[in-house]
Every structure is written in structure tokens, then in C-alpha cells.
XYZ file of C-alpha atoms in Angstrom:
409
model
C -15.907 -6.474 7.506
C -13.093 -4.091 6.670
C -10.389 -3.255 9.230
C -8.496 -0.087 8.353
C -4.742 0.350 8.861
C -3.583 0.595 12.510
C -6.969 -0.758 13.797
C -7.757 -4.136 15.373
C -11.526 -4.352 14.909
C -14.062 -3.366 12.283
C -16.583 -0.654 13.050
C -19.284 -3.143 14.104
C -16.999 -5.058 16.487
C -15.610 -1.877 17.914
C -19.050 -0.602 18.726
C -19.957 -3.992 20.344
C -16.723 -4.022 22.393
C -17.436 -0.523 23.647
C -20.962 -1.514 24.685
C -19.706 -4.699 26.439
C -17.064 -2.904 28.470
C -14.772 -5.929 28.109
C -11.006 -5.713 27.696
C -9.809 -6.047 24.081
C -8.306 -9.520 24.520
C -11.291 -10.953 26.378
C -13.771 -9.484 23.836
C -11.800 -10.906 20.886
C -11.801 -14.372 22.487
C -15.468 -14.541 23.437
C -17.514 -12.384 21.073
C -19.331 -13.949 18.172
C -20.812 -11.459 15.694
C -24.465 -11.939 14.759
C -25.127 -12.530 11.131
C -26.740 -9.527 9.500
C -28.873 -9.514 6.381
C -27.264 -11.316 3.443
C -25.313 -9.286 0.956
C -26.627 -8.957 -2.629
C -24.395 -11.701 -4.152
C -24.165 -14.080 -1.204
C -25.853 -17.454 -1.459
C -27.284 -19.218 1.599
C -27.553 -22.533 -0.226
C -29.186 -24.315 -3.192
C -32.893 -24.618 -3.611
C -34.377 -27.419 -1.398
C -36.732 -28.712 -4.048
C -35.835 -32.367 -4.868
C -37.420 -34.901 -7.212
C -36.222 -38.414 -7.816
C -33.012 -37.736 -5.955
C -32.155 -34.704 -8.040
C -31.958 -31.420 -6.205
C -32.419 -27.974 -7.802
C -29.030 -26.206 -8.085
C -30.275 -22.641 -8.213
C -29.710 -20.467 -5.111
C -32.392 -20.082 -2.408
C -34.251 -16.810 -2.309
C -37.215 -17.327 0.048
C -38.661 -20.228 1.997
C -35.775 -22.484 0.973
C -36.727 -22.236 -2.711
C -35.105 -20.482 -5.631
C -36.883 -17.484 -7.205
C -38.534 -19.536 -10.011
C -39.846 -22.284 -7.759
C -40.936 -19.891 -5.008
C -42.927 -17.737 -7.482
C -44.495 -20.865 -9.008
C -45.289 -22.237 -5.579
C -47.051 -19.036 -4.527
C -49.005 -18.966 -7.789
C -50.387 -22.510 -7.461
C -50.949 -22.233 -3.676
C -53.202 -19.188 -4.149
C -55.277 -21.163 -6.686
C -55.542 -24.326 -4.700
C -53.465 -26.361 -7.219
C -50.426 -26.895 -5.040
C -50.744 -30.733 -5.097
C -50.828 -30.749 -8.900
C -47.780 -28.421 -9.007
C -45.808 -30.705 -6.669
C -46.799 -33.747 -8.676
C -46.103 -32.567 -12.187
C -44.625 -29.083 -12.502
C -42.107 -28.859 -9.715
C -39.026 -29.836 -11.692
C -35.522 -29.222 -10.364
C -33.151 -27.084 -12.420
C -29.862 -28.825 -13.201
C -28.045 -25.786 -14.592
C -27.278 -22.497 -12.962
C -26.758 -19.765 -15.605
C -24.432 -16.842 -14.882
C -25.697 -13.269 -14.634
C -25.736 -11.556 -18.028
C -23.734 -8.566 -16.624
C -20.179 -8.976 -17.922
C -17.830 -10.482 -15.264
C -20.536 -10.547 -12.625
C -19.920 -13.395 -10.219
C -23.623 -13.815 -9.296
C -25.988 -16.434 -10.620
C -29.150 -15.634 -12.560
C -32.019 -15.866 -10.126
C -34.855 -16.277 -12.734
C -35.652 -16.258 -16.400
C -34.484 -12.619 -16.716
C -30.855 -13.875 -16.671
C -29.815 -11.447 -13.932
C -28.532 -12.082 -10.414
C -30.443 -10.799 -7.459
C -28.601 -7.480 -7.257
C -28.833 -6.624 -10.939
C -32.383 -7.912 -11.220
C -33.460 -5.452 -8.513
C -31.566 -2.628 -10.175
C -33.134 -3.457 -13.574
C -36.621 -3.643 -12.057
C -36.127 -0.251 -10.391
C -35.049 1.257 -13.640
C -37.992 -0.296 -15.500
C -40.399 1.227 -13.012
C -38.956 4.665 -13.421
C -38.721 4.634 -17.226
C -41.466 5.146 -19.730
C -39.676 2.921 -22.216
C -38.070 0.078 -20.199
C -35.098 -1.628 -21.811
C -35.045 -5.448 -22.075
C -32.659 -7.145 -19.643
C -30.416 -8.461 -22.389
C -29.822 -4.911 -23.738
C -29.550 -3.389 -20.283
C -27.020 -5.866 -18.814
C -23.864 -5.209 -20.913
C -23.622 -1.597 -19.756
C -23.983 -2.221 -16.034
C -21.230 -1.978 -13.385
C -20.395 -4.855 -11.127
C -21.487 -5.086 -7.554
C -18.394 -4.679 -5.368
C -18.019 -5.081 -1.610
C -16.003 -2.559 0.354
C -12.806 -4.639 0.067
C -13.072 -5.269 -3.642
C -12.075 -3.559 -6.846
C -12.333 -4.717 -10.470
C -10.029 -4.110 -13.433
C -12.567 -5.075 -16.084
C -13.380 -1.415 -17.143
C -9.721 -0.833 -18.202
C -8.129 -1.579 -21.603
C -6.084 -4.764 -21.691
C -2.620 -3.177 -21.452
C -3.685 -0.866 -18.629
C -5.312 -3.813 -16.842
C -2.004 -5.715 -16.756
C -0.106 -2.576 -15.707
C -2.400 -1.853 -12.781
C -2.375 -5.495 -11.668
C 1.394 -5.580 -11.633
C 1.543 -2.165 -9.898
C -0.865 -3.269 -7.148
C 1.163 -6.423 -6.451
C 4.394 -4.386 -6.179
C 2.738 -1.557 -4.212
C 1.423 -4.047 -1.662
C 4.997 -4.787 -0.592
C 5.991 -1.227 0.301
C 2.907 0.681 1.464
C 1.364 0.479 4.875
C -2.007 -0.720 3.571
C -3.914 -1.017 0.340
C -7.136 0.971 0.322
C -9.518 -0.647 -2.186
C -11.938 2.291 -2.274
C -9.100 4.598 -3.437
C -8.036 2.121 -6.058
C -11.621 1.935 -7.325
C -11.529 5.736 -7.702
C -8.264 5.528 -9.605
C -9.622 2.808 -11.920
C -12.645 4.961 -12.764
C -10.233 7.813 -13.566
C -8.037 5.623 -15.784
C -10.806 4.302 -18.118
C -9.883 6.857 -20.815
C -6.079 6.339 -20.499
C -3.946 4.146 -22.713
C -1.185 3.396 -20.225
C -0.526 3.891 -16.583
C 2.721 5.786 -17.304
C 0.919 8.539 -19.232
C -2.118 8.953 -16.949
C -2.495 12.692 -16.179
C -5.175 15.177 -15.158
C -5.582 14.158 -11.507
C -7.786 17.198 -10.795
C -10.866 15.016 -10.533
C -9.158 12.772 -7.999
C -8.286 15.612 -5.654
C -11.870 16.550 -4.995
C -12.698 13.903 -2.370
C -9.215 13.314 -0.919
C -5.600 13.609 -1.717
C -5.251 9.905 -0.912
C -6.560 9.010 -4.388
C -3.773 11.089 -5.955
C -1.157 9.413 -3.780
C -2.560 5.979 -4.763
C -2.237 6.897 -8.431
C 1.296 8.142 -7.869
C 2.253 4.934 -6.068
C 0.824 2.789 -8.870
C 2.727 4.833 -11.466
C 5.960 4.568 -9.469
C 5.627 0.777 -9.319
C 4.861 0.567 -13.021
C 7.795 2.809 -13.968
C 10.141 0.685 -11.873
C 8.855 -2.424 -13.585
C 9.316 -0.948 -17.060
C 12.857 0.246 -16.184
C 13.816 -3.213 -14.898
C 12.351 -4.854 -17.922
C 14.402 -2.499 -20.130
C 17.591 -3.457 -18.262
C 17.776 -0.221 -16.191
C 17.978 -1.107 -12.504
C 17.835 1.191 -9.506
C 21.598 1.029 -9.161
C 21.918 2.767 -12.575
C 19.701 5.760 -11.657
C 20.521 9.091 -10.060
C 16.919 9.678 -9.007
C 15.656 6.738 -7.007
C 12.246 6.033 -5.534
C 12.458 5.069 -1.856
C 8.955 3.605 -1.964
C 10.048 1.037 -4.522
C 13.028 0.086 -2.368
C 10.664 -0.746 0.522
C 12.947 0.570 3.302
C 11.789 -0.167 6.833
C 11.699 2.004 9.914
C 14.437 1.166 12.379
C 12.241 1.347 15.503
C 9.600 -1.232 14.625
C 10.410 -2.746 11.276
C 7.075 -1.416 9.984
C 6.722 0.395 6.730
C 6.359 4.141 6.877
C 5.234 6.753 4.363
C 8.430 7.891 2.605
C 9.096 10.771 0.248
C 8.791 9.515 -3.279
C 11.998 10.435 -5.106
C 15.424 11.266 -3.808
C 17.823 13.077 -6.132
C 21.297 11.652 -5.454
C 22.859 14.306 -7.758
C 23.338 16.481 -4.711
C 26.330 14.261 -4.213
C 28.598 15.907 -6.838
C 31.283 13.248 -7.391
C 30.112 10.411 -9.696
C 32.217 7.801 -7.846
C 30.765 8.757 -4.477
C 27.243 8.820 -5.922
C 27.783 5.319 -7.330
C 28.944 4.088 -3.984
C 25.827 5.524 -2.287
C 23.534 3.934 -4.971
C 25.157 0.533 -4.561
C 24.861 0.713 -0.763
C 21.199 1.679 -0.654
C 20.149 -0.888 -3.290
C 22.129 -3.781 -1.870
C 22.271 -3.253 1.880
C 18.652 -1.961 2.049
C 19.255 0.116 5.144
C 16.599 1.413 7.519
C 14.983 4.748 6.703
C 16.902 6.492 9.522
C 20.264 5.081 8.398
C 19.612 6.129 4.834
C 18.673 9.697 5.715
C 21.740 10.122 7.895
C 24.113 8.504 5.466
C 22.762 10.560 2.559
C 23.119 13.738 4.641
C 26.679 12.793 5.653
C 27.642 11.985 2.038
C 26.355 15.349 0.883
C 28.445 17.138 3.482
C 31.544 15.227 2.505
C 30.872 15.747 -1.196
C 30.576 19.546 -0.713
C 33.952 19.561 1.049
C 35.647 17.456 -1.606
C 34.291 19.794 -4.323
C 36.732 22.421 -3.119
C 39.567 20.572 -4.919
C 40.705 21.770 -8.289
C 39.276 18.659 -9.966
C 36.207 18.868 -7.699
C 37.141 15.503 -6.275
C 35.998 13.662 -9.398
C 39.103 11.477 -9.528
C 39.023 9.070 -6.590
C 42.615 7.869 -7.274
C 43.973 11.415 -6.764
C 42.536 11.852 -3.221
C 44.952 12.031 -0.285
C 44.987 11.902 3.449
C 44.643 15.708 3.435
C 41.341 15.306 1.552
C 40.068 12.913 4.258
C 41.009 15.544 6.831
C 39.142 18.148 4.805
C 36.021 15.998 4.877
C 36.348 15.470 8.659
C 36.674 19.271 9.149
C 33.408 19.693 7.317
C 31.712 17.392 9.739
C 33.245 19.307 12.663
C 31.615 22.500 11.304
C 28.292 20.917 10.190
C 25.351 23.149 11.031
C 21.584 23.062 11.014
C 19.428 25.068 8.609
C 19.118 27.820 11.158
C 22.917 28.187 11.322
C 23.422 26.626 14.752
C 25.973 23.853 15.154
C 24.772 20.278 15.388
C 25.397 18.555 18.676
C 28.836 16.869 18.785
C 27.228 13.443 19.140
C 25.220 13.992 15.923
C 28.257 15.245 14.070
C 30.255 12.246 15.217
C 27.377 9.994 14.031
C 27.437 11.641 10.538
C 31.200 11.217 10.400
C 30.939 7.546 11.246
C 28.147 7.007 8.695
C 30.260 8.470 5.918
C 33.322 6.361 6.531
C 31.160 3.283 6.985
C 29.907 3.925 3.470
C 33.514 4.180 2.255
C 34.390 0.905 3.983
C 31.315 -0.787 2.505
C 32.271 0.365 -1.019
C 35.809 -0.964 -0.624
C 34.576 -4.363 0.618
C 32.134 -4.639 -2.305
C 34.598 -3.514 -4.938
C 32.747 -0.362 -5.983
C 35.591 1.824 -4.622
C 38.561 -0.122 -5.934
C 39.838 3.081 -7.639
C 39.661 5.110 -4.425
C 43.178 5.963 -3.174
C 44.248 4.046 -0.051
C 45.451 7.306 1.472
C 41.845 8.548 1.644
C 41.152 7.012 5.034
C 40.159 7.936 8.508
C 42.752 7.867 11.314
C 40.924 7.435 14.650
C 43.539 9.395 16.600
C 43.324 12.526 14.413
C 39.926 12.340 12.800
C 37.754 12.645 15.891
C 35.088 15.145 16.988
C 35.366 15.782 20.717
C 32.455 16.199 23.064
C 32.041 19.995 23.353
C 28.786 20.495 25.191
C 29.123 20.541 29.005
C 28.029 17.300 30.675
C 26.915 15.911 27.276
C 26.385 12.200 27.206
C 28.682 10.672 24.594
C 25.924 8.521 23.102
C 22.926 10.850 23.093
C 24.495 14.311 23.019
C 22.252 15.381 25.908
C 23.205 16.298 29.420
C 22.518 13.439 31.904
C 19.512 13.791 34.217
C 20.386 14.820 37.709
C 19.755 12.037 40.285
C 17.384 14.326 42.171
C 15.148 14.475 39.115
C 14.099 10.807 39.455
C 10.375 10.332 39.702
C 10.621 7.532 42.238
C 13.159 7.343 45.060
C 13.559 4.063 46.904
C 14.515 4.349 50.523
C 16.524 1.604 52.256
């Protein structure tokens, strides 16, 4: 059974747990699900008919016999010739032919050459048609039988098949969960495309859910990243990076979260500073929260440095006064509504920016940056301005009288 993301039981087990009233842990340790009817391609075991130590290899269908032997057994039993059938005609099959439907994993259940699932589908179509098609002509055009957790790449052209396979492998590393039913929808949409990179016209995918469109976008992002890497263009060389490909983790739990697709680093105006940010995010692989804050901090400092005559493009020309100019920008940093950020948040942004500078100097990406562009702890500080603000959280401390529980001596 399928367990969706953020769940612990499939639908069947969840219903049974609710009926039992047991706690989750006790139910998981004691419950044994009852076997339901067999699925169309499942095989209970080989036919039980045996002669001279040779057992029939075809799958059981009814009464422990395969379809051919069961039908023959019923025929002779109704005519009173069962003994003669057992003595001379009940011969085990030593080969198990595959279903004639291309790439079907089932075994042919009878002389029609079709597995149980496709044989039933063919028989239903024959009954409803005035001119039934022979099984050999009908089989090549039929879809595979897929369980809920399966998808198949056979309908795609060869190049597209390899692209999707690679993209799914990469995507599995940086999405919360793969949804096979959405991938099946994408595959049916891609059957007329030549390559995953040029797949367009997602209007048909938006009708059931936007999740199918996101799945296609994720696959395309993974494929583009693979092509760029193969061409010698790595993430560190790009100004527009895909955070999904980086696979950044959330700081609170380490779990993967849905991230915005592309981030344009060109909002950082200075090429040297943009290069330092690219190198940091692709080598240090920070948490999502650290990346967002550092990117925000770098944008603030970049805007301040752009006030220079050379727009701050020459890192060797920067001075201590430029570092002070950047610190002043953090002191005056405001939200979108124009209100000032809390002093603790502004101090955090200031620290993030100069940590990026220190990382670049350690790694050699900022060797050209002037040594005078540095932070002096005594002068480059942002004081706590809010009354009673906690230095770590930026919030006023809770009054002791607000405690929910008061212990008396």
C-alpha cells in the first residue's frame, strides 16, 4: 500500500487503527493486515499439476491449476473422462511465455499469449466489438498495468526516456517525496516531445492539479542542471541558481522543504561580491534560513557599496570607510512597510554579511579584497534600541508574573 508524505500508515491501516482504538505504537507492533484479493499481475504460485517429477511452471489461476489445465480439467470432468485426462492428457508445461503486450511483466495465462489482466481487457473488448481484433494485433497497442506506486518510461522516445530517468534520480534527492501518479501524468504529457528541456504546453497538466506542473518543472530543473554540468558549466558559474538542485535543508529539523525554484543573484551588483556568495552557497551548503538571511544581508551591503563612484566594483579600492558605510546600511535596514527591523535582526544581518566576507577570505575567493575593508567590533556595532529587548531574540522578556505554573515552597 502507498503511504503519502508526512503520513505513517496507508489508508487501510489508518482505518483499521481508528476502529481498534489502539495507540499508534501498539497498533503498529500488533496488527497484521489481512490479505485482500490478488492484484492482476500477482502470482500465488506455480500450477500444482505434476507428472513424473516434473511440475507445471505456469501460474495458478483456480483450484491450484493454471488456466489451461483448469479449463481442460473442467471439460473432462463434465464428460466423465477425468481419469483418461489425468492418465494421458494432463501434461505439465515447462515454459512460461511472457505476455505479448510490450514490456508487460506478466506471464501469458493461456494460448492467447496474454497475462490475466490483459486477457480480461481483450475479452471485454471482444464482447463489445462487432469485429473483434486477434490478440496478436491487439496487444502491441495496449498500455501496461501499473500499481499506484509505479510508473513506466516505455512510452517515451529513447533520449527523453534517459532524461526523465536521470531527472527522477536527481529529483529524489531534493524533494520531500516522489509522487508516482503525478510522474505518470507527466509521462503521458511528454509522449510527443523530443527532449525534456523543450517540453512546453502545460495547460493540459493544470486541469487536475498544479502538482503535475510542479513535477514537470522539477524534472526540467534537474535535467538542465545535468546538461549544464556535462557542458562544464557548474552552479558556481551561474548568476541564476536553482535552490532545489542544491538540496538545502531546513535548519529546524534537517528535512527538505519546498523552496522557490530560481534565485537571481544579480541583485548583488558587484561581481566580486556575487562570486563570493555563489562560492559560499555551493560549497558550504547552508541551511535555507542561513541562505535567505545571508542573501538579504549581501543585497543590503551591495546597495550601500553601489554609492561609490566606481559602484564598488573594484574590491582592492575599498577602504575602512566603505565598511562603515555598509554597517550604516544595516543600522537603517527596514522592512517592506518602511518600519525598522528589530535591532537583534539587524545585528544578525550584519554578522551574516561579515561572516560571508571572512569565508571568502579563508577560501581564497576574496584575495583581491582590500584588507582595510573589515569590521571593527568596537565601532561597527548595532546597539539594542528597543526597551527591555532581549539581546538574542529582540523581544521583551516575559514578566515573571506571566508564568503559567507557579511553584510554592
